[in-house]
Amino acid sequence: MDSRRPAFTIAADGSYAAWLALSRATGGWFPERWTLDGPEPYAVPLPGTQPEEPDSEVLPLTDGRVLIRRRVAERYALSLLYPTGPGTGELPLGAIECPYLSLLPPAPDGLSAYALVHGERTTTLWRVYGSPAGPELLARVPGRCSGGAWLDRPGRLLALDRELDGLTKAVVVDLGRGGETTPLLQIAEKSNDRLVLADPDSGLLLVRSDAPGEERLGWGVLGSARPVRFPECLRQPGAAVTPFAVQPGQTLTPEVCSVAFRVDRESGTSVGVWRPAERQLRQFPGPLGWVAGAGLWTAGGELRLPYATPHVPCGLARLRLPDPEEGEPGGPLGEMTENGGPSAPRPVPLQQAPLRQAPQPHTRVR
């Protein structure tokens, strides 16, 4: 049984991942960074001077550093962590005093980080890393926002699920226009329409809406005039079906994009694979110790699933699917292989020190 937290975040380019791991020796939480783009995955622990609180959040950057968000009294402190030979280096970025702050998914450039500050009637969007002067307020959005998905590679368009006047609708925040907010999903006037997943290359959108009379998963294409479709195969009675990864690099071909789903039943959790052009959700068992709901696709169509067991603390299962033009409907999914082993010795880091001077750790940003 995996005793670590299930929250597992993968960097924008799939090179690194990070989560909070539970020390079997001390019972305390510590950040751990995984390297995913080498011949074999390996983990590097990034412990601080004291154990982390279990509600801390971590986000990997594509340069190998890990941003951590910690609650300290009535504020949220932000720092960058990086390996320094036998220890962990830490670069304080500042702090934001607020009731609650949550990190958004990794930005497409891989070297910026964003967060939402949740108020009673307004949500504020912050760039918490990537601005010269520390945390920067970018936009105020009326209502309570959650979720978060990037709609383009430059990282200008951010989709959020906004609860306002008793309804939840997905909206777009345009960072290039000072945070201008416009509707994204309006499936029905009184429906709750949430964006679950988006692929910037193909424009494929996975949505969850109660417009069909019950909450259903559907798909559409960004900018298309065609309505959202709700495939019957994604309606699985007795199961919670949640998409977590879309195949990148499929420019202008959303119908053949592979989508990976987490399928939760009382009997256990499995992996589902679907393409919009197909009429079936193929399901198969995940690897032993799978970090359920975490994984990534390569542009070539390989699904990679992180897993951890007592014998393999850092593993990556790989599943290559047949080409949609070659594979037969209902045919085999393909062979899954597992690639992992004991954590490798800590490598000598390419970056031993911060690249720039940071603001003081207790900067009070209002």
Short mmCIF file of C-alpha atoms in Angstrom, two decimals:
data_model
loop_
_atom_site.label_atom_id
_atom_site.label_comp_id
_atom_site.label_asym_id
_atom_site.label_seq_id
_atom_site.Cartn_x
_atom_site.Cartn_y
_atom_site.Cartn_z
CA MET A 1 0.00 0.00 0.00
CA ASP A 2 1.31 3.44 -0.93
CA SER A 3 1.40 5.63 2.16
CA ARG A 4 2.09 8.88 0.32
CA ARG A 5 -0.26 11.65 -0.62
CA PRO A 6 -2.05 11.09 -3.93
CA ALA A 7 -1.58 14.72 -5.08
CA PHE A 8 0.95 14.47 -7.89
CA THR A 9 1.67 17.37 -10.27
CA ILE A 10 3.54 16.99 -13.57
CA ALA A 11 5.47 19.88 -15.16
CA ALA A 12 4.14 21.46 -18.34
CA ASP A 13 6.55 19.56 -20.61
CA GLY A 14 6.40 16.25 -18.73
CA SER A 15 10.02 16.47 -17.61
CA TYR A 16 9.47 16.55 -13.85
CA ALA A 17 6.79 15.85 -11.28
CA ALA A 18 6.43 16.64 -7.59
CA TRP A 19 4.36 15.61 -4.61
CA LEU A 20 4.51 15.37 -0.84
CA ALA A 21 5.98 12.07 0.30
CA LEU A 22 5.64 10.51 3.72
CA SER A 23 8.90 9.58 5.43
CA ARG A 24 8.75 6.00 6.66
CA ALA A 25 11.47 6.82 9.17
CA THR A 26 9.98 9.93 10.80
CA GLY A 27 6.35 9.87 9.69
CA GLY A 28 6.64 13.46 8.42
CA TRP A 29 5.81 14.90 5.00
CA PHE A 30 8.50 16.20 2.65
CA PRO A 31 8.57 17.37 -1.01
CA GLU A 32 9.86 14.87 -3.53
CA ARG A 33 10.73 15.58 -7.16
CA TRP A 34 10.56 12.92 -9.83
CA THR A 35 12.52 13.08 -13.09
CA LEU A 36 10.36 11.58 -15.84
CA ASP A 37 12.10 12.32 -19.14
CA GLY A 38 15.20 10.15 -18.70
CA PRO A 39 15.74 6.48 -19.58
CA GLU A 40 14.43 5.56 -16.12
CA PRO A 41 12.49 7.68 -13.61
CA TYR A 42 14.17 8.61 -10.35
CA ALA A 43 13.17 10.57 -7.28
CA VAL A 44 15.07 13.28 -5.42
CA PRO A 45 13.90 14.14 -1.89
CA LEU A 46 13.77 17.85 -1.05
CA PRO A 47 13.29 17.91 2.73
CA GLY A 48 13.41 21.16 4.65
CA THR A 49 14.53 21.80 8.18
CA GLN A 50 11.22 20.50 9.50
CA PRO A 51 8.38 18.32 8.16
CA GLU A 52 5.82 19.95 5.90
CA GLU A 53 2.14 20.31 6.76
CA PRO A 54 0.00 17.88 4.76
CA ASP A 55 -1.98 20.75 3.18
CA SER A 56 1.11 22.32 1.57
CA GLU A 57 1.07 22.37 -2.24
CA VAL A 58 3.98 21.74 -4.61
CA LEU A 59 4.38 22.56 -8.29
CA PRO A 60 7.35 21.46 -10.46
CA LEU A 61 9.00 23.83 -12.95
CA THR A 62 10.70 22.68 -16.14
CA ASP A 63 14.14 23.78 -14.86
CA GLY A 64 13.96 21.18 -12.08
CA ARG A 65 13.03 23.47 -9.22
CA VAL A 66 9.87 22.94 -7.18
CA LEU A 67 7.60 25.73 -5.96
CA ILE A 68 6.02 25.12 -2.57
CA ARG A 69 3.07 26.93 -1.03
CA ARG A 70 2.87 26.79 2.79
CA ARG A 71 0.30 28.19 5.18
CA VAL A 72 1.94 30.25 7.91
CA ALA A 73 -0.59 31.73 10.37
CA GLU A 74 -2.83 34.08 8.31
CA ARG A 75 -0.72 34.13 5.17
CA TYR A 76 0.65 31.83 2.49
CA ALA A 77 4.41 31.75 2.02
CA LEU A 78 5.97 30.76 -1.31
CA SER A 79 9.44 29.38 -1.97
CA LEU A 80 11.45 27.55 -4.61
CA LEU A 81 13.19 24.32 -3.62
CA TYR A 82 16.13 22.77 -5.47
CA PRO A 83 18.74 20.09 -4.76
CA THR A 84 22.18 21.25 -3.61
CA GLY A 85 24.32 18.17 -3.38
CA PRO A 86 23.45 16.54 -0.04
CA GLY A 87 20.87 19.13 0.99
CA THR A 88 17.96 21.25 -0.19
CA GLY A 89 18.28 24.85 -1.27
CA GLU A 90 15.38 27.22 -0.69
CA LEU A 91 14.67 30.56 -2.34
CA PRO A 92 11.89 32.57 -0.60
CA LEU A 93 9.56 34.33 -3.04
CA GLY A 94 7.30 36.29 -0.71
CA ALA A 95 3.96 35.78 0.98
CA ILE A 96 0.32 36.72 0.47
CA GLU A 97 -1.98 37.43 3.39
CA CYS A 98 -5.39 35.95 2.60
CA PRO A 99 -7.96 33.39 3.84
CA TYR A 100 -7.09 30.75 1.23
CA LEU A 101 -4.71 30.45 -1.72
CA SER A 102 -4.51 27.55 -4.18
CA LEU A 103 -1.94 26.93 -6.91
CA LEU A 104 -3.15 26.64 -10.50
CA PRO A 105 -1.95 23.89 -12.87
CA PRO A 106 1.53 24.42 -14.36
CA ALA A 107 1.69 27.28 -16.86
CA PRO A 108 2.58 26.33 -20.47
CA ASP A 109 5.96 28.11 -20.35
CA GLY A 110 7.02 25.87 -17.46
CA LEU A 111 8.78 28.73 -15.67
CA SER A 112 5.86 30.74 -14.27
CA ALA A 113 3.41 29.89 -11.52
CA TYR A 114 -0.08 31.22 -10.83
CA ALA A 115 -2.54 30.99 -7.95
CA LEU A 116 -6.08 31.89 -6.98
CA VAL A 117 -6.94 33.77 -3.80
CA HIS A 118 -10.48 32.89 -2.81
CA GLY A 119 -12.67 35.55 -1.24
CA GLU A 120 -16.36 35.47 -0.34
CA ARG A 121 -17.52 37.31 -3.48
CA THR A 122 -14.38 37.81 -5.57
CA THR A 123 -11.50 35.65 -6.70
CA THR A 124 -8.14 37.25 -7.46
CA LEU A 125 -5.60 35.80 -9.86
CA TRP A 126 -1.91 36.11 -8.94
CA ARG A 127 1.35 35.39 -10.67
CA VAL A 128 3.28 33.97 -7.73
CA TYR A 129 6.47 33.25 -9.66
CA GLY A 130 7.76 34.85 -12.85
CA SER A 131 7.42 38.53 -11.96
CA PRO A 132 10.55 40.56 -11.07
CA ALA A 133 9.09 42.05 -7.89
CA GLY A 134 7.55 38.95 -6.34
CA PRO A 135 3.86 37.96 -6.22
CA GLU A 136 1.82 40.10 -8.62
CA LEU A 137 -1.94 40.67 -8.65
CA LEU A 138 -3.18 40.18 -12.23
CA ALA A 139 -6.97 40.17 -12.17
CA ARG A 140 -10.11 40.31 -10.05
CA VAL A 141 -12.94 38.00 -11.11
CA PRO A 142 -16.40 38.43 -9.55
CA GLY A 143 -17.64 35.17 -8.01
CA ARG A 144 -15.88 32.15 -6.57
CA CYS A 145 -13.53 30.48 -9.04
CA SER A 146 -12.06 26.99 -9.04
CA GLY A 147 -10.46 24.57 -11.47
CA GLY A 148 -8.05 26.06 -13.97
CA ALA A 149 -6.96 25.05 -17.49
CA TRP A 150 -4.66 26.76 -19.99
CA LEU A 151 -6.16 27.17 -23.45
CA ASP A 152 -3.09 28.24 -25.43
CA ARG A 153 0.65 27.59 -25.50
CA PRO A 154 1.72 31.21 -24.83
CA GLY A 155 -0.17 31.06 -21.52
CA ARG A 156 -2.39 34.04 -22.20
CA LEU A 157 -5.84 32.42 -21.92
CA LEU A 158 -6.81 30.78 -18.62
CA ALA A 159 -10.15 29.03 -18.14
CA LEU A 160 -11.76 28.97 -14.69
CA ASP A 161 -15.02 27.57 -13.33
CA ARG A 162 -16.86 30.53 -11.80
CA GLU A 163 -19.75 30.19 -9.34
CA LEU A 164 -21.93 33.28 -9.56
CA ASP A 165 -25.63 33.84 -8.77
CA GLY A 166 -26.13 30.16 -7.97
CA LEU A 167 -24.72 28.80 -11.25
CA THR A 168 -21.26 27.58 -12.22
CA LYS A 169 -20.03 28.48 -15.70
CA ALA A 170 -16.57 28.22 -17.25
CA VAL A 171 -15.08 31.60 -18.16
CA VAL A 172 -11.86 32.73 -19.85
CA VAL A 173 -9.47 35.19 -18.23
CA ASP A 174 -7.35 36.95 -20.86
CA LEU A 175 -4.00 37.86 -19.28
CA GLY A 176 -3.06 39.83 -22.38
CA ARG A 177 -5.98 42.21 -21.78
CA GLY A 178 -5.51 42.90 -18.12
CA GLY A 179 -7.58 39.98 -16.92
CA GLU A 180 -10.63 40.61 -19.10
CA THR A 181 -13.19 37.87 -18.40
CA THR A 182 -15.54 36.41 -21.01
CA PRO A 183 -17.85 33.34 -21.06
CA LEU A 184 -16.46 30.05 -22.35
CA LEU A 185 -19.30 27.56 -21.81
CA GLN A 186 -23.00 28.42 -22.11
CA ILE A 187 -24.55 25.04 -22.92
CA ALA A 188 -27.96 25.99 -21.50
CA GLU A 189 -29.15 29.09 -19.72
CA LYS A 190 -29.63 27.41 -16.33
CA SER A 191 -27.05 24.62 -16.60
CA ASN A 192 -23.85 24.24 -14.60
CA ASP A 193 -21.02 23.94 -17.13
CA ARG A 194 -17.50 23.18 -15.95
CA LEU A 195 -14.31 22.72 -17.96
CA VAL A 196 -12.51 19.59 -16.80
CA LEU A 197 -9.57 19.37 -19.21
CA ALA A 198 -8.25 21.26 -22.26
CA ASP A 199 -5.63 20.59 -24.90
CA PRO A 200 -4.03 23.76 -26.35
CA ASP A 201 -2.76 22.00 -29.51
CA SER A 202 -5.97 20.49 -30.87
CA GLY A 203 -8.46 22.69 -29.02
CA LEU A 204 -10.16 19.63 -27.52
CA LEU A 205 -12.21 20.46 -24.42
CA LEU A 206 -13.60 17.96 -21.88
CA VAL A 207 -16.54 19.39 -19.97
CA ARG A 208 -18.92 18.34 -17.23
CA SER A 209 -22.47 19.68 -17.42
CA ASP A 210 -25.96 18.97 -16.14
CA ALA A 211 -27.53 20.38 -19.33
CA PRO A 212 -28.59 16.86 -20.52
CA GLY A 213 -30.77 16.51 -17.40
CA GLU A 214 -28.08 14.90 -15.26
CA GLU A 215 -24.40 15.59 -14.84
CA ARG A 216 -22.57 14.15 -17.85
CA LEU A 217 -19.14 14.29 -19.44
CA GLY A 218 -18.99 15.85 -22.87
CA TRP A 219 -16.52 17.18 -25.38
CA GLY A 220 -16.21 20.10 -27.75
CA VAL A 221 -13.59 22.05 -29.66
CA LEU A 222 -12.43 25.53 -28.74
CA GLY A 223 -13.73 28.04 -31.29
CA SER A 224 -15.97 25.51 -33.04
CA ALA A 225 -19.58 26.31 -33.91
CA ARG A 226 -20.62 22.70 -33.24
CA PRO A 227 -22.37 22.00 -29.93
CA VAL A 228 -20.89 20.03 -27.06
CA ARG A 229 -21.47 16.29 -27.49
CA PHE A 230 -22.13 13.86 -24.62
CA PRO A 231 -20.96 10.35 -25.65
CA GLU A 232 -22.94 7.52 -24.10
CA CYS A 233 -19.73 5.54 -23.53
CA LEU A 234 -18.52 8.15 -21.03
CA ARG A 235 -21.65 7.59 -18.96
CA GLN A 236 -20.65 4.73 -16.68
CA PRO A 237 -23.36 3.80 -14.14
CA GLY A 238 -21.93 3.17 -10.70
CA ALA A 239 -18.59 4.76 -11.55
CA ALA A 240 -16.97 8.18 -11.30
CA VAL A 241 -15.16 8.93 -14.55
CA THR A 242 -12.59 11.74 -14.48
CA PRO A 243 -10.28 12.73 -17.37
CA PHE A 244 -6.72 13.55 -16.35
CA ALA A 245 -4.52 13.66 -19.48
CA VAL A 246 -4.89 14.52 -23.19
CA GLN A 247 -2.43 13.55 -25.92
CA PRO A 248 -0.52 16.69 -27.01
CA GLY A 249 0.75 17.65 -30.44
CA GLN A 250 -2.42 16.74 -32.35
CA THR A 251 -2.76 20.12 -34.06
CA LEU A 252 -6.21 20.62 -35.57
CA THR A 253 -7.11 16.94 -35.10
CA PRO A 254 -9.12 16.77 -31.87
CA GLU A 255 -11.10 13.69 -32.97
CA VAL A 256 -8.03 11.44 -32.80
CA CYS A 257 -6.63 12.83 -29.52
CA SER A 258 -6.31 10.12 -26.89
CA VAL A 259 -7.75 10.98 -23.47
CA ALA A 260 -6.94 9.10 -20.26
CA PHE A 261 -9.54 8.74 -17.50
CA ARG A 262 -9.55 7.64 -13.90
CA VAL A 263 -12.50 5.27 -13.37
CA ASP A 264 -13.50 4.80 -9.72
CA ARG A 265 -15.86 1.99 -8.72
CA GLU A 266 -16.57 0.35 -5.38
CA SER A 267 -14.46 -2.56 -6.60
CA GLY A 268 -11.45 -0.33 -7.25
CA THR A 269 -9.85 2.17 -9.61
CA SER A 270 -8.93 1.52 -13.23
CA VAL A 271 -7.64 3.46 -16.23
CA GLY A 272 -9.87 4.36 -19.15
CA VAL A 273 -8.78 5.42 -22.65
CA TRP A 274 -11.02 7.10 -25.22
CA ARG A 275 -10.83 9.07 -28.44
CA PRO A 276 -13.63 11.35 -29.68
CA ALA A 277 -13.69 9.45 -32.99
CA GLU A 278 -14.43 6.18 -31.13
CA ARG A 279 -17.61 5.07 -29.40
CA GLN A 280 -16.09 3.16 -26.53
CA LEU A 281 -14.20 3.76 -23.31
CA ARG A 282 -11.56 1.09 -23.10
CA GLN A 283 -10.65 0.14 -19.55
CA PHE A 284 -7.76 -1.74 -18.00
CA PRO A 285 -6.12 -2.12 -14.59
CA GLY A 286 -3.50 0.44 -13.71
CA PRO A 287 -0.07 -0.62 -12.46
CA LEU A 288 0.29 -1.71 -8.86
CA GLY A 289 0.78 1.40 -6.73
CA TRP A 290 -0.48 3.76 -9.43
CA VAL A 291 -0.78 7.35 -8.24
CA ALA A 292 -4.43 7.27 -9.27
CA GLY A 293 -5.47 10.15 -11.49
CA ALA A 294 -1.91 11.11 -12.47
CA GLY A 295 -0.22 10.53 -15.81
CA LEU A 296 0.74 12.06 -19.12
CA TRP A 297 0.60 11.33 -22.81
CA THR A 298 3.47 11.75 -25.22
CA ALA A 299 2.81 13.24 -28.66
CA GLY A 300 3.56 9.79 -30.09
CA GLY A 301 0.65 8.20 -28.21
CA GLU A 302 2.33 6.61 -25.19
CA LEU A 303 0.51 6.89 -21.87
CA ARG A 304 2.83 7.10 -18.86
CA LEU A 305 1.50 6.37 -15.39
CA PRO A 306 3.56 7.04 -12.24
CA TYR A 307 3.47 4.40 -9.52
CA ALA A 308 5.19 3.68 -6.21
CA THR A 309 5.43 0.48 -4.21
CA PRO A 310 7.62 -0.58 -1.26
CA HIS A 311 9.96 -2.29 -3.74
CA VAL A 312 9.81 0.35 -6.50
CA PRO A 313 9.49 3.78 -4.85
CA CYS A 314 9.63 5.60 -8.21
CA GLY A 315 8.19 3.84 -11.24
CA LEU A 316 6.64 4.76 -14.56
CA ALA A 317 4.35 2.37 -16.43
CA ARG A 318 4.18 2.90 -20.18
CA LEU A 319 1.28 1.96 -22.43
CA ARG A 320 1.50 2.39 -26.18
CA LEU A 321 -1.80 2.29 -28.02
CA PRO A 322 -2.22 1.11 -31.61
CA ASP A 323 -2.61 3.82 -34.23
CA PRO A 324 -6.31 4.68 -34.64
CA GLU A 325 -6.10 3.88 -38.36
CA GLU A 326 -4.42 0.52 -37.71
CA GLY A 327 -6.12 -0.64 -34.53
CA GLU A 328 -9.42 -2.46 -34.76
CA PRO A 329 -12.38 -1.28 -32.68
CA GLY A 330 -12.58 -3.39 -29.55
CA GLY A 331 -9.10 -4.75 -30.18
CA PRO A 332 -6.26 -4.91 -27.64
CA LEU A 333 -5.14 -1.75 -25.98
CA GLY A 334 -1.48 -2.54 -26.38
CA GLU A 335 1.16 -3.79 -24.03
CA MET A 336 1.96 -2.00 -20.78
CA THR A 337 5.53 -2.09 -19.52
CA GLU A 338 6.85 -0.85 -16.20
CA ASN A 339 10.10 1.02 -15.86
CA GLY A 340 11.38 1.82 -12.41
CA GLY A 341 13.67 0.77 -9.62
CA PRO A 342 15.26 1.93 -6.40
CA SER A 343 15.78 5.66 -6.28
CA ALA A 344 19.02 6.62 -8.00
CA PRO A 345 21.76 8.43 -6.07
CA ARG A 346 21.16 12.16 -5.92
CA PRO A 347 22.72 13.59 -9.11
CA VAL A 348 24.94 16.62 -9.12
CA PRO A 349 22.49 19.43 -9.94
CA LEU A 350 23.07 21.61 -12.98
CA GLN A 351 21.93 24.60 -10.97
CA GLN A 352 23.55 24.95 -7.57
CA ALA A 353 22.22 28.40 -6.74
CA PRO A 354 19.30 30.70 -7.52
CA LEU A 355 19.36 32.60 -10.77
CA ARG A 356 18.20 35.89 -9.33
CA GLN A 357 17.68 37.83 -6.12
CA ALA A 358 14.29 37.21 -4.53
CA PRO A 359 12.17 39.44 -2.34
CA GLN A 360 12.32 38.94 1.39
CA PRO A 361 10.43 35.86 2.66
CA HIS A 362 7.94 37.80 4.76
CA THR A 363 6.90 40.34 2.14
CA ARG A 364 3.31 41.31 2.86
CA VAL A 365 1.36 41.65 -0.34
CA ARG A 366 -2.14 43.07 -0.21
#
